[in-house]
Coordinates of C-alpha atoms in Angstrom, one line a residue:
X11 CA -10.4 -2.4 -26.9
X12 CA -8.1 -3.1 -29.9
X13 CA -6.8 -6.9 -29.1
X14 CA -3.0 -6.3 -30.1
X15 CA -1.8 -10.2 -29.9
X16 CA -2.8 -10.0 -33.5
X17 CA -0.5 -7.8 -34.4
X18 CA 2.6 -10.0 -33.2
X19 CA 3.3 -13.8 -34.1
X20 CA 3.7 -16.5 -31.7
X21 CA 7.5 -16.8 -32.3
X22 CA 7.8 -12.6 -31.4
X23 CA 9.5 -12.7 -28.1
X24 CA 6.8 -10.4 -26.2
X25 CA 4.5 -13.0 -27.1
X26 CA 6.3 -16.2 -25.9
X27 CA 7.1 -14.4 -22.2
X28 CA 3.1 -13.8 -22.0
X29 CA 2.9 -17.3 -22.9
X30 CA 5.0 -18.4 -20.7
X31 CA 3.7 -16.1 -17.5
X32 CA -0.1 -17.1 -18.4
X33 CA 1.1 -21.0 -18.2
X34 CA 2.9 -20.3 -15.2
X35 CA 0.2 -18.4 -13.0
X36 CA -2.6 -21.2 -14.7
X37 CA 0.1 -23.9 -13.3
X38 CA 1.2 -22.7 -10.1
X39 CA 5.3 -22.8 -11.3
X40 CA 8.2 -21.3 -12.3
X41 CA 7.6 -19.5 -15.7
X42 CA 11.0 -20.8 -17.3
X43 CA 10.0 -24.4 -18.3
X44 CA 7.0 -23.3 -19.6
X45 CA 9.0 -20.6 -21.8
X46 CA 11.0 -23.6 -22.8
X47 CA 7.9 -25.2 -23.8
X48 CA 6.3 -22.2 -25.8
X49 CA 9.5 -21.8 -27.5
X50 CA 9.9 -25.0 -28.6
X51 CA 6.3 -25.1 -29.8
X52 CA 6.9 -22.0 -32.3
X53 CA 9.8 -23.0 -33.7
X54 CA 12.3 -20.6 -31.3
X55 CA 16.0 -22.1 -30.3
X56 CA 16.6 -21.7 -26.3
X57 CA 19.8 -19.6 -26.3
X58 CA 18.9 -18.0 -29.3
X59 CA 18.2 -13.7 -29.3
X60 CA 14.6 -13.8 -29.2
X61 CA 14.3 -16.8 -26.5
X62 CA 16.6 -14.4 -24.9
X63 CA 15.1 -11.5 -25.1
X64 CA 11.5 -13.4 -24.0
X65 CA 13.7 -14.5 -21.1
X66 CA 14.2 -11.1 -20.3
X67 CA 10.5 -10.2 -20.2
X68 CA 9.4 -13.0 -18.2
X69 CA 12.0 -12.2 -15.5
X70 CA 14.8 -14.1 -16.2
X71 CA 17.2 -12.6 -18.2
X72 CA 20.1 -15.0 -19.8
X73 CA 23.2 -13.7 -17.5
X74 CA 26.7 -13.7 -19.9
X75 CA 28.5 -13.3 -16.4
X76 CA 27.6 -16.7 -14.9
X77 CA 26.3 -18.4 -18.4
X78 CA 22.8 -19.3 -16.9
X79 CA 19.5 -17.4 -17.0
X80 CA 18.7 -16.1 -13.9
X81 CA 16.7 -13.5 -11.6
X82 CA 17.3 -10.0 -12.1
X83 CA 18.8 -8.9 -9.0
X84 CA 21.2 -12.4 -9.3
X85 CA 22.2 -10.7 -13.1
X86 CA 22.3 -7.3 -11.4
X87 CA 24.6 -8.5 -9.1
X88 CA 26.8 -10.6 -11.3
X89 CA 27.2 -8.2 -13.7
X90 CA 28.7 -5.7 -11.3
X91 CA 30.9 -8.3 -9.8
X92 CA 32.5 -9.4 -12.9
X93 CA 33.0 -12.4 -14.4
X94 CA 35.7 -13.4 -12.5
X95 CA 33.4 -13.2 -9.4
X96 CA 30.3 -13.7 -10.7
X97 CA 29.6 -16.7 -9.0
X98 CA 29.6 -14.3 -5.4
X99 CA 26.2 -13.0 -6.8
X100 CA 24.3 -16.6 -6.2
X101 CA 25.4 -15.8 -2.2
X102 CA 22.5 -14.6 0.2
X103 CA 23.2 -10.9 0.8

């Protein structure tokens, strides 16, 4: 079996969400600090369009709706709300 994490460097946004997942399930916690953490330990701005995009494939995707990274059914929601509603989606259902 090939091992493919050579092929990417720690900053590439598919290999901070794995990062970020693995330190999560290891730690029993929510995956977004440690993504925080891998980020900041590769040199990768939070807010920038790779932490977003590793955001986005650990789950949380950054939500232009509400201005806050979030769940996917919370973006889902906010997105088809609006932004003049968004805040609705954060209501339970």
């Amino acid at each position: 079996m090939t091992d493919r994490r050579a092929h990417y460097p720690p900053c590439h946004p598919a290999m901070l969400a794995l990062a970020a997942l693995v330190a999560a399930i290891q730690h029993r916690c929510d995956p977004f600090p440690e993504l925080e953490s891998a980020a900041a330990r590769n040199g990768v701005a939070v807010g920038s369009e790779q932490f977003d995009e590793a955001a986005a494939l650990a789950g949380q995707p950054y939500c232009r709706a509400v201005d806050l990274y979030v769940d996917c059914e919370t973006k889902r929601r906010a997105d088809a709300l609006g932004s003049g509603m968004a805040h609705l989606a954060f209501l339970p259902v």
